[in-house]
N, C-alpha and C. Protein backbone atom coordinates (compact mmCIF):
# COMPACT_ATOMS: atom_id res chain seq x y z
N UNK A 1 0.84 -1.18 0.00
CA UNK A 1 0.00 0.00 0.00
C UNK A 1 0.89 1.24 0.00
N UNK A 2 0.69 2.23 -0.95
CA UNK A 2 0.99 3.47 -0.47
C UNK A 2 0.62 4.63 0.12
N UNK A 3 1.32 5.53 0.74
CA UNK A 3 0.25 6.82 0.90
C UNK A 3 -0.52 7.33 0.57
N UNK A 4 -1.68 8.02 1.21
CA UNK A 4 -2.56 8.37 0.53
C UNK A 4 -1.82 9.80 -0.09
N UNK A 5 -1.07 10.69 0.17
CA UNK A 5 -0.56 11.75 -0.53
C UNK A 5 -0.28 11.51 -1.69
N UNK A 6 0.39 10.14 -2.16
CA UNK A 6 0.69 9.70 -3.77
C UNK A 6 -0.39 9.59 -4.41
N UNK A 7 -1.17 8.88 -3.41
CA UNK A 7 -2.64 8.82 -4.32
C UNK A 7 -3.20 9.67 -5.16
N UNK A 8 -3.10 10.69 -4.14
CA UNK A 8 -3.69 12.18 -4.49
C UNK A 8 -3.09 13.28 -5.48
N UNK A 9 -1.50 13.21 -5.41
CA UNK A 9 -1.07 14.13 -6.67
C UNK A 9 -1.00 13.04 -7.72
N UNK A 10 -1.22 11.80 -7.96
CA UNK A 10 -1.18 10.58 -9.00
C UNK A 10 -2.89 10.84 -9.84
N UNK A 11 -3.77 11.16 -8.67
CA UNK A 11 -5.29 11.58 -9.23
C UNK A 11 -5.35 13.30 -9.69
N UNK A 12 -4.92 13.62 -9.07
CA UNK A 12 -5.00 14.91 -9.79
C UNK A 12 -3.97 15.33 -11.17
N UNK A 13 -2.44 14.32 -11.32
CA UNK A 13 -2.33 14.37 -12.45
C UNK A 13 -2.71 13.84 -13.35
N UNK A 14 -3.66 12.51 -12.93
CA UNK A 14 -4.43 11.69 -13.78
C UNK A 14 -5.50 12.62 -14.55
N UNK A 15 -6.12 13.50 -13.79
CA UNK A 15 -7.35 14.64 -13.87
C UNK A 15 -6.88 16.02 -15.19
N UNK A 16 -5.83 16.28 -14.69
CA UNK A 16 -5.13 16.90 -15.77
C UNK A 16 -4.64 16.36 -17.23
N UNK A 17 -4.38 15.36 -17.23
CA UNK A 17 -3.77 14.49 -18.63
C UNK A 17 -5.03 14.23 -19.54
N UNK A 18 -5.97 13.67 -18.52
CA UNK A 18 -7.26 13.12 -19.33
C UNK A 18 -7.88 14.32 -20.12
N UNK A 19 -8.44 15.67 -18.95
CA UNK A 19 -8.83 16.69 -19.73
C UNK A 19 -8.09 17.66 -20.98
N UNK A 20 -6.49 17.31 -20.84
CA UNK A 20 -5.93 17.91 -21.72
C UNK A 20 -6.03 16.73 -23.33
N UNK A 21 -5.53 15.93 -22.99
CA UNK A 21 -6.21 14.73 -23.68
C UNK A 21 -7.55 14.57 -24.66
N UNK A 22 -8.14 14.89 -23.64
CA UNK A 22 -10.07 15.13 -24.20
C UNK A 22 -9.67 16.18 -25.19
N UNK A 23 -9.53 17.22 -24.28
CA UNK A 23 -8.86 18.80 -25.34
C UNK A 23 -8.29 18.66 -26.76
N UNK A 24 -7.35 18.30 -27.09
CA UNK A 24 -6.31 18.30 -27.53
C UNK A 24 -6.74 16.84 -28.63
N UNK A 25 -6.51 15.98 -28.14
CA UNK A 25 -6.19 14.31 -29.05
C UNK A 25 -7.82 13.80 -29.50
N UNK A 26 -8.63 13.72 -28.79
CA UNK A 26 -9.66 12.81 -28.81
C UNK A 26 -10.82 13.94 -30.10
N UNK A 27 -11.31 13.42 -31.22
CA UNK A 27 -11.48 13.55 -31.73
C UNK A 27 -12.98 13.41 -32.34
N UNK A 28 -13.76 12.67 -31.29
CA UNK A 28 -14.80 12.02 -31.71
C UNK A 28 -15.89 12.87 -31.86
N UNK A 29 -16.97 13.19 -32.97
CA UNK A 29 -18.00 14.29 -32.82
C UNK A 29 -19.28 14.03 -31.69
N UNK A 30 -19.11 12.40 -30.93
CA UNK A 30 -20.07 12.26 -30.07
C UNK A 30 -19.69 13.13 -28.70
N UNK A 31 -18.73 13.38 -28.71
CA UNK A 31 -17.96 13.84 -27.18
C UNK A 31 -18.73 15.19 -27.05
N UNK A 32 -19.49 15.66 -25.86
CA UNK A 32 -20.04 16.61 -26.46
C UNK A 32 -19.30 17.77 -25.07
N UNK A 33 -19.55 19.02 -25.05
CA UNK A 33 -19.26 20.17 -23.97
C UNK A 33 -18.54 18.74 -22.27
N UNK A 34 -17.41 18.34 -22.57
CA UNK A 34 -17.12 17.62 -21.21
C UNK A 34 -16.06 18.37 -19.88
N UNK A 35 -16.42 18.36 -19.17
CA UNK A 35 -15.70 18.57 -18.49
C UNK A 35 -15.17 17.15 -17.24
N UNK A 36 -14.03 17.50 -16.44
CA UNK A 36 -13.56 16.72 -15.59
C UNK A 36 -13.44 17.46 -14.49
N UNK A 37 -14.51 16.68 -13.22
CA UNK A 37 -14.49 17.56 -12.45
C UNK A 37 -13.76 16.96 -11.08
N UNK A 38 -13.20 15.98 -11.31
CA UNK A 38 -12.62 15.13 -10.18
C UNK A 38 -11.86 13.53 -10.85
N UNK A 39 -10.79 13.30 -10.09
CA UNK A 39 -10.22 12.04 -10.03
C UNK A 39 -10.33 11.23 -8.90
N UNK A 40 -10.17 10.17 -8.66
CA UNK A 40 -9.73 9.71 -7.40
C UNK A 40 -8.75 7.90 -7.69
N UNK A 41 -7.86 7.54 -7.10
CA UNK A 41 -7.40 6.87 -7.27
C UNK A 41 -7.19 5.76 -5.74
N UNK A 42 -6.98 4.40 -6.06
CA UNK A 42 -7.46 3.38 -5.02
C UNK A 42 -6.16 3.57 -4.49
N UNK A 43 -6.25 2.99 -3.29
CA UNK A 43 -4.23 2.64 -2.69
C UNK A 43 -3.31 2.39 -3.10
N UNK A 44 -4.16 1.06 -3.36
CA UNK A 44 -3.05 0.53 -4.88
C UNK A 44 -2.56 0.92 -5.51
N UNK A 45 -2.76 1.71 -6.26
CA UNK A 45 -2.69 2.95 -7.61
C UNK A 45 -3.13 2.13 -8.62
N UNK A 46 -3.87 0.90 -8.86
CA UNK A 46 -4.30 0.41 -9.82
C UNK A 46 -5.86 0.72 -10.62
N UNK A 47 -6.39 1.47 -10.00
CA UNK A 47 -7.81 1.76 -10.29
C UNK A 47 -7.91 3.16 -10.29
N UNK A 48 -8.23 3.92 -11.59
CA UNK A 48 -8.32 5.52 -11.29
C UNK A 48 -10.22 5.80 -11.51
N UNK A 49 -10.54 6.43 -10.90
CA UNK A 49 -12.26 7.20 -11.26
C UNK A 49 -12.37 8.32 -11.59
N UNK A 50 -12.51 8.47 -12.85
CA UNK A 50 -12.62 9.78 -13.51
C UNK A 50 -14.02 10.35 -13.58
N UNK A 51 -14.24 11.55 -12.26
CA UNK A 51 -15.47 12.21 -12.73
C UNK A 51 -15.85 13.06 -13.62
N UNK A 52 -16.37 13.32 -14.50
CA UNK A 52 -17.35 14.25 -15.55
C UNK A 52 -18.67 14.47 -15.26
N UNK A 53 -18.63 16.06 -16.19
CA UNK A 53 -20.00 16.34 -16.53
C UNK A 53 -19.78 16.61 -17.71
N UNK A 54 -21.44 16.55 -18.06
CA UNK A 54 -21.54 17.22 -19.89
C UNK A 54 -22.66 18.30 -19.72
N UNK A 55 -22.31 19.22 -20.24
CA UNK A 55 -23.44 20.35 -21.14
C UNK A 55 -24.34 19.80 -21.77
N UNK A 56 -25.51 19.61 -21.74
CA UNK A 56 -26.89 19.30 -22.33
C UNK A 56 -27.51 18.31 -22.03
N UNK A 57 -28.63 17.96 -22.77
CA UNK A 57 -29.38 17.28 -22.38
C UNK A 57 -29.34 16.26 -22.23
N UNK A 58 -30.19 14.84 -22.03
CA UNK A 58 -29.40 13.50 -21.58
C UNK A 58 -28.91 12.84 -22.81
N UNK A 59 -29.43 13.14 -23.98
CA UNK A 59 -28.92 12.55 -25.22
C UNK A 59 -27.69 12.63 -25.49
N UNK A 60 -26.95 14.09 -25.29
CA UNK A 60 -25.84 14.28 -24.95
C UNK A 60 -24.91 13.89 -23.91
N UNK A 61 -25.28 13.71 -23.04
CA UNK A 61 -24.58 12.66 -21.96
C UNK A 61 -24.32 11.05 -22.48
N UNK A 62 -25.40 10.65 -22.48
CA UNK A 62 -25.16 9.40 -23.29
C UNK A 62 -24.26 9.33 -24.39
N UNK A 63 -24.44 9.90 -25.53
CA UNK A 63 -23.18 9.81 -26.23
C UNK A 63 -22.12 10.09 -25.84
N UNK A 64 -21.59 11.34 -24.70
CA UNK A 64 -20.56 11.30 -24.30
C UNK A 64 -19.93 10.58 -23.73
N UNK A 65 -21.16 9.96 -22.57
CA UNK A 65 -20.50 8.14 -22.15
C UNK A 65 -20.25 7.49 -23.26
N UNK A 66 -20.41 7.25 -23.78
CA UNK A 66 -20.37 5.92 -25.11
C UNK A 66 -19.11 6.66 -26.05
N UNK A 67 -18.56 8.00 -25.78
CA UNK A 67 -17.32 8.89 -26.73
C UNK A 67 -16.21 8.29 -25.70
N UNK A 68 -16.19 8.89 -24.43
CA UNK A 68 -15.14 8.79 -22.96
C UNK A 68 -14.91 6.61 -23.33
N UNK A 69 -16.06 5.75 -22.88
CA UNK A 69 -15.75 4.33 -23.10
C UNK A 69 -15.09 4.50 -24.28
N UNK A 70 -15.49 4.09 -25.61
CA UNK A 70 -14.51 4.02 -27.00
C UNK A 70 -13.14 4.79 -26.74
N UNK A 71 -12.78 5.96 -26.13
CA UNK A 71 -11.71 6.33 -26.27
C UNK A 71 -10.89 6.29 -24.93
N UNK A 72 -11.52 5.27 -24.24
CA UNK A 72 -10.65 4.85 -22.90
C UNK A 72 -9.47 4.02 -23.34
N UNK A 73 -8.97 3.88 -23.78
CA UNK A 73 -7.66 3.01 -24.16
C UNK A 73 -6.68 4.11 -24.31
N UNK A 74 -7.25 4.92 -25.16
CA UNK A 74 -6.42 5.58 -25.60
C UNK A 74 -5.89 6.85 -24.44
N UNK A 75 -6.55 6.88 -23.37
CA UNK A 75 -6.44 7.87 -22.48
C UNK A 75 -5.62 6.93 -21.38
N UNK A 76 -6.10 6.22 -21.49
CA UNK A 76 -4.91 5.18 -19.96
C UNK A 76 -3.41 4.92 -21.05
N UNK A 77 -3.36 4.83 -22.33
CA UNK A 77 -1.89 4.94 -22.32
C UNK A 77 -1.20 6.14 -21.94
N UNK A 78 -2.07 7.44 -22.44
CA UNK A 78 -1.37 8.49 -22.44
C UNK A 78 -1.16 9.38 -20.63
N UNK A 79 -2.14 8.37 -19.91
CA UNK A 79 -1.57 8.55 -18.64
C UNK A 79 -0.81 7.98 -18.27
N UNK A 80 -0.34 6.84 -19.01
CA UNK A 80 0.35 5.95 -18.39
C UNK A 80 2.26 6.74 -18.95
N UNK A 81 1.70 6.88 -20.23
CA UNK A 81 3.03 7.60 -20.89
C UNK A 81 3.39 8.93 -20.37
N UNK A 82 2.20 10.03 -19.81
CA UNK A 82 2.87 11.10 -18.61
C UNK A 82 3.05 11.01 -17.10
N UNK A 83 2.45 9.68 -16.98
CA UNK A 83 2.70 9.93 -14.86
C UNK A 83 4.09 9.07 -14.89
N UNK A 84 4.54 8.20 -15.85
CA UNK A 84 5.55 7.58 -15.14
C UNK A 84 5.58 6.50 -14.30
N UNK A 85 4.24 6.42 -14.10
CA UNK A 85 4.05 5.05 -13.07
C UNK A 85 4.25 3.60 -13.14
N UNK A 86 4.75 2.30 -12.74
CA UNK A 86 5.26 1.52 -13.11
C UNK A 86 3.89 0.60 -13.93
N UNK A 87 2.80 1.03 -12.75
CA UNK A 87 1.47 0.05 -13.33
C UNK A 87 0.74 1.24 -13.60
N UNK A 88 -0.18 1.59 -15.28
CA UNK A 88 -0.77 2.31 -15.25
C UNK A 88 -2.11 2.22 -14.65
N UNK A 89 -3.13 3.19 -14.18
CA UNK A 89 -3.90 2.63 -13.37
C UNK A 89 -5.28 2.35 -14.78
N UNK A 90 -6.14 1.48 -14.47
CA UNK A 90 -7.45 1.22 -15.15
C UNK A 90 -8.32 2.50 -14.91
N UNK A 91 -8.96 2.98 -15.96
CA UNK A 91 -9.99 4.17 -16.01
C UNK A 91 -11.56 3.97 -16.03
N UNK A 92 -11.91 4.18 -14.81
CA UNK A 92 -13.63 4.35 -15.23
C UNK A 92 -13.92 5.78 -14.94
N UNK A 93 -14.62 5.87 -15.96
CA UNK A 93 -15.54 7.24 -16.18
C UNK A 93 -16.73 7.29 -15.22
N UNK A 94 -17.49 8.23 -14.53
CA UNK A 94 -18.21 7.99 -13.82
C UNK A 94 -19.29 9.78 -14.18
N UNK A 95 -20.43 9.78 -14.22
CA UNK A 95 -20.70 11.28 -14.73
C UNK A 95 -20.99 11.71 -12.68
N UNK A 96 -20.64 12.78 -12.75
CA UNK A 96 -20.63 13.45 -11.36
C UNK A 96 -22.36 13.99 -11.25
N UNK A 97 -22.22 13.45 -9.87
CA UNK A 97 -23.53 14.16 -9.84
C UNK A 97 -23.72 15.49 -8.89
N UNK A 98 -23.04 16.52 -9.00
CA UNK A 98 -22.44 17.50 -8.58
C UNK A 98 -23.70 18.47 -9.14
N UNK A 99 -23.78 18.41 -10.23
CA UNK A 99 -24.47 19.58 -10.99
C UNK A 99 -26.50 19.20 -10.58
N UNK A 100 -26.51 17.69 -10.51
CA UNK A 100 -28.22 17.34 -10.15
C UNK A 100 -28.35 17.79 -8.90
N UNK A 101 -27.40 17.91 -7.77
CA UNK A 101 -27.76 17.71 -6.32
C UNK A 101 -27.80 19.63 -6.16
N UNK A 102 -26.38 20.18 -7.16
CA UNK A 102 -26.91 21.60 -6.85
C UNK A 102 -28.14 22.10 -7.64
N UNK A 103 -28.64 21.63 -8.06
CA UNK A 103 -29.92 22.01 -9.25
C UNK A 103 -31.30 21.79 -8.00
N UNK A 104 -30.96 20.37 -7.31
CA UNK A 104 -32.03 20.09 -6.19
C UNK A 104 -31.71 21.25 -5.13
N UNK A 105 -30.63 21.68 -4.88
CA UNK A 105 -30.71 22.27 -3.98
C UNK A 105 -31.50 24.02 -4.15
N UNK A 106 -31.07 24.09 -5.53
CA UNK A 106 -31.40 25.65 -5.56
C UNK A 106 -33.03 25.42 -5.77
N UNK A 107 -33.72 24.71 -6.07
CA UNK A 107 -34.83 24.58 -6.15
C UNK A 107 -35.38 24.44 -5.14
N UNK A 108 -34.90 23.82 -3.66
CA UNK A 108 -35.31 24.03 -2.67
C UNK A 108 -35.31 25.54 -2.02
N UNK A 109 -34.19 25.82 -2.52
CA UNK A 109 -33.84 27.20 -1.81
C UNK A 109 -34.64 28.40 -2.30
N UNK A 110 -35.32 28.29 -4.05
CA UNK A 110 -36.35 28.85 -4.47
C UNK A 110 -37.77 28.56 -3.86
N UNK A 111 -37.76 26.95 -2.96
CA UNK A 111 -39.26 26.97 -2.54
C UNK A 111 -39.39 27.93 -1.23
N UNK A 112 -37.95 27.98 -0.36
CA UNK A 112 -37.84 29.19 0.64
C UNK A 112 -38.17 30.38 0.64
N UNK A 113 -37.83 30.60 -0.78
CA UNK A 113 -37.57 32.20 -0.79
C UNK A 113 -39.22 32.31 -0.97
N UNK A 114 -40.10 31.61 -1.60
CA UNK A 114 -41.39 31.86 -1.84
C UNK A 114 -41.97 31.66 -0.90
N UNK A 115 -41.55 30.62 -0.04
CA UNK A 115 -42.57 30.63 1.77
C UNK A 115 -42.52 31.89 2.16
N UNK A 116 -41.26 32.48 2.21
CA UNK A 116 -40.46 33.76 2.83
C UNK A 116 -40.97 34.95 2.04
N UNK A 117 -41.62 35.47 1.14
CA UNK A 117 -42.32 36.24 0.46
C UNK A 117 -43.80 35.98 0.57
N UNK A 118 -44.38 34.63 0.90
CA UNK A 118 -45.59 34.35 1.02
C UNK A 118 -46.04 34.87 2.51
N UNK A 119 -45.11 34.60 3.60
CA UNK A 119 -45.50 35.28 4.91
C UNK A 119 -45.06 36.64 5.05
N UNK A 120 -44.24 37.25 4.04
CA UNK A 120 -44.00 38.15 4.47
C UNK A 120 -45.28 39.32 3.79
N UNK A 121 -45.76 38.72 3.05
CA UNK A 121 -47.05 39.52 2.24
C UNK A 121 -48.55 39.56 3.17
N UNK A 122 -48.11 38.42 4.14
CA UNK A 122 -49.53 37.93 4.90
C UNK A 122 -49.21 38.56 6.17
N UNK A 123 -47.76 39.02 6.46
CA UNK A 123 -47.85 39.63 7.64
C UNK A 123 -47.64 40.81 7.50
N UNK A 124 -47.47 41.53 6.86
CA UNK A 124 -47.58 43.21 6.60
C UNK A 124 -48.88 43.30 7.07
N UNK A 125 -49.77 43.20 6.98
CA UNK A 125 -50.90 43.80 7.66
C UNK A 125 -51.86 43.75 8.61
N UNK A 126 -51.00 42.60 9.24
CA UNK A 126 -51.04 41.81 10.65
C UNK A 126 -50.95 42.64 11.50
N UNK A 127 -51.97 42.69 12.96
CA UNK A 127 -51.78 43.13 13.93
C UNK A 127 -51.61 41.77 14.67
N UNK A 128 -50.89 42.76 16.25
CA UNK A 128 -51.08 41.47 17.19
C UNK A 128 -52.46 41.13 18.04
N UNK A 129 -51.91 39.47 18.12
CA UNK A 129 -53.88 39.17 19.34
C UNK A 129 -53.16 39.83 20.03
N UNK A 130 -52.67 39.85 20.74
CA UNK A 130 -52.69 40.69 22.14
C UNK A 130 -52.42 41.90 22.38
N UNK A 131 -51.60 42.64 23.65
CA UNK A 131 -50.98 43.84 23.10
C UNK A 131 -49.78 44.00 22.60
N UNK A 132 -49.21 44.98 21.83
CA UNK A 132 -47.53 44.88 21.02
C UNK A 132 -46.61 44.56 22.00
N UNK A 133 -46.65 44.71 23.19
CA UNK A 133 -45.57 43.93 23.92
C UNK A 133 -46.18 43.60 24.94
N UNK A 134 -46.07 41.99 24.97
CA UNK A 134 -46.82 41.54 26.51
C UNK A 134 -46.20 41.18 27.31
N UNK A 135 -44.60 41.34 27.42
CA UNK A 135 -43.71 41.35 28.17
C UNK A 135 -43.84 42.20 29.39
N UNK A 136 -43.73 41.96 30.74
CA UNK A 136 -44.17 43.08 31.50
C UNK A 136 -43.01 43.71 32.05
N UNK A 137 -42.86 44.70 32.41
CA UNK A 137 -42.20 45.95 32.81
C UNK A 137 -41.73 46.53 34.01
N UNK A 138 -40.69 46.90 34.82
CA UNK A 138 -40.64 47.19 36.11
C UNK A 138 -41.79 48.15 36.23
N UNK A 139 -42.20 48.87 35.36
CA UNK A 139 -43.38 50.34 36.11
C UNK A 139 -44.26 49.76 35.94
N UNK A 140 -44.94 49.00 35.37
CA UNK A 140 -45.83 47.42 35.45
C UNK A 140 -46.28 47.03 36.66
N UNK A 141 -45.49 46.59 37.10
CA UNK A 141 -44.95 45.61 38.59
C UNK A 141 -45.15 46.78 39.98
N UNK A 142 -44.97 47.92 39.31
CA UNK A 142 -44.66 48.75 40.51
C UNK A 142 -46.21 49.44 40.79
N UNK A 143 -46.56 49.41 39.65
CA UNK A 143 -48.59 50.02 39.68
C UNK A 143 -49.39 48.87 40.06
N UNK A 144 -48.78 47.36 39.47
CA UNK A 144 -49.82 46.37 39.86
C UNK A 144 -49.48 46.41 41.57
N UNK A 145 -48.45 46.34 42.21
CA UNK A 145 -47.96 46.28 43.70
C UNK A 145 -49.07 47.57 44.71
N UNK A 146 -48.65 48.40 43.96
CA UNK A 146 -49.90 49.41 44.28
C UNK A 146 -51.21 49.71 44.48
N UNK A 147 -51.70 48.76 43.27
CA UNK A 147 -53.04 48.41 43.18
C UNK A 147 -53.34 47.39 43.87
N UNK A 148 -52.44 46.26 44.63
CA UNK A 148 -53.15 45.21 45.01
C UNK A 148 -52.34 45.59 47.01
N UNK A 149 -51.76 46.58 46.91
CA UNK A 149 -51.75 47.00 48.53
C UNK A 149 -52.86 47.47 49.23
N UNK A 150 -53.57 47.28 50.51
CA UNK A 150 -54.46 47.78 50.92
C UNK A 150 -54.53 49.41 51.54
N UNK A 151 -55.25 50.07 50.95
CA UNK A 151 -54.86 51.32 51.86
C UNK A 151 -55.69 51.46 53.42
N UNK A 152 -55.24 52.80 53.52
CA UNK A 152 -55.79 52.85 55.05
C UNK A 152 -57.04 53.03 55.61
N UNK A 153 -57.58 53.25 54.61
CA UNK A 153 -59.28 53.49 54.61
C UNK A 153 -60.21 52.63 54.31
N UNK A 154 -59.11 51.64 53.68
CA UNK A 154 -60.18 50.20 53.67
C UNK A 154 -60.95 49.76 54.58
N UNK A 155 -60.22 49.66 55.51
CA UNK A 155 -60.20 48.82 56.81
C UNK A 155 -59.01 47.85 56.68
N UNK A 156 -59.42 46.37 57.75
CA UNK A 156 -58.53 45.45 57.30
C UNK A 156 -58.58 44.62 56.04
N UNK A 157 -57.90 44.22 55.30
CA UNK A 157 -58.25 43.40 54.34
C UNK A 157 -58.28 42.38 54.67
N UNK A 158 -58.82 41.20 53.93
CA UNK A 158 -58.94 39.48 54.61
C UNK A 158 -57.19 38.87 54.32
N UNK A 159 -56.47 39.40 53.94
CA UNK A 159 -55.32 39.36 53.84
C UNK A 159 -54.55 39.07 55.42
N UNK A 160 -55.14 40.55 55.59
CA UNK A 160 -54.00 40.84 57.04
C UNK A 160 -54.70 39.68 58.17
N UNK A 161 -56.20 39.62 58.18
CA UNK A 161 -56.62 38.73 59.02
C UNK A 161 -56.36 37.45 59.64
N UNK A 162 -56.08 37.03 60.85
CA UNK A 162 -55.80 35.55 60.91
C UNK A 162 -56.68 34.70 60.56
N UNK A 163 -56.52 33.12 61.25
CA UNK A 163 -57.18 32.45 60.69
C UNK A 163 -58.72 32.52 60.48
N UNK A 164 -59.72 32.40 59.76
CA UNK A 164 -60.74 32.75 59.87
C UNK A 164 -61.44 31.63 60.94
N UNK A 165 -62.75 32.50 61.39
CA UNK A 165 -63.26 31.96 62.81
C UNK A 165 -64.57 30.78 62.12
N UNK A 166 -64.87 29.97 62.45
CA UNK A 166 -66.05 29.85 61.83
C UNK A 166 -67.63 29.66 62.70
């Protein structure tokens, strides 16, 4: 086994060769808008995973899978002929799903923004049930204390009284 650090500059020059590769050598008119948006390579260094996306619709994906397979041979020599490595590693193509999960996400984040415009339209002209602040207040506290002290003209209140007689 080796490090995973080899792994990692071995996948990212794998990531670089292929897309220059794609660029440059590969020729096929099925290959359509590809990009490479990730490598990753096993311990071993015998197994590389090449992620992509494509520009358009699924018809276009599909052929680009079926462009990337047919011209996988030709991309594991030419990694094999720039990394230097003793075993070149095997290539699978894999399409990333990077671009569906942010597409789900912003669509969620559009159903937010419309909750968030939907209450905010329903509460503009909202009053409160109760009063605007029902939090109570030291000058609150200090009028209710007031109001519930007995004064002197009452008499006694049943408060001050002992136990009642019966």
């Amino acid at each position: 086994m080796t490090d995973n650090a080899r792994a990692r500059k071995l996948a990212d020059r794998i990531q670089v060769v292929v897309a220059e590769t794609l660029d440059r050598r590969i020729k096929d008119p099925r290959l359509g808008f590809v990009t490479i948006t990730d490598a990753r390579v096993t311990g071993d260094l015998r197994e590389a995973t090449v992620f992509y996306t494509v520009y358009g619709d699924d018809e276009e994906r599909a052929a680009s899978a079926a462009a990337l397979e047919s011209a996988k041979g030709v991309l594991r020599s030419e990694v094999g002929r720039q990394t230097g490595v003793r075993f070149t590693p095997s290539l699978a193509f894999v399409p990333d799903a990077l671009p569906d999960n942010a597409r789900t996400i912003e669509d969620l984040l559009d159903k937010a923004r419309a909750k968030d415009a939907e209450v905010r339209e329903v509460s503009t002209g909202a009053k409160y049930a109760g009063d605007a602040d029902p939090y109570r207040k030291p000058e609150d506290e200090d009028e209710a204390a007031e109001a519930d002290a007995p004064s002197e003209k009452d008499g006694p209140s049943e408060k001050n009284e002992g136990p009642a007689s019966a």
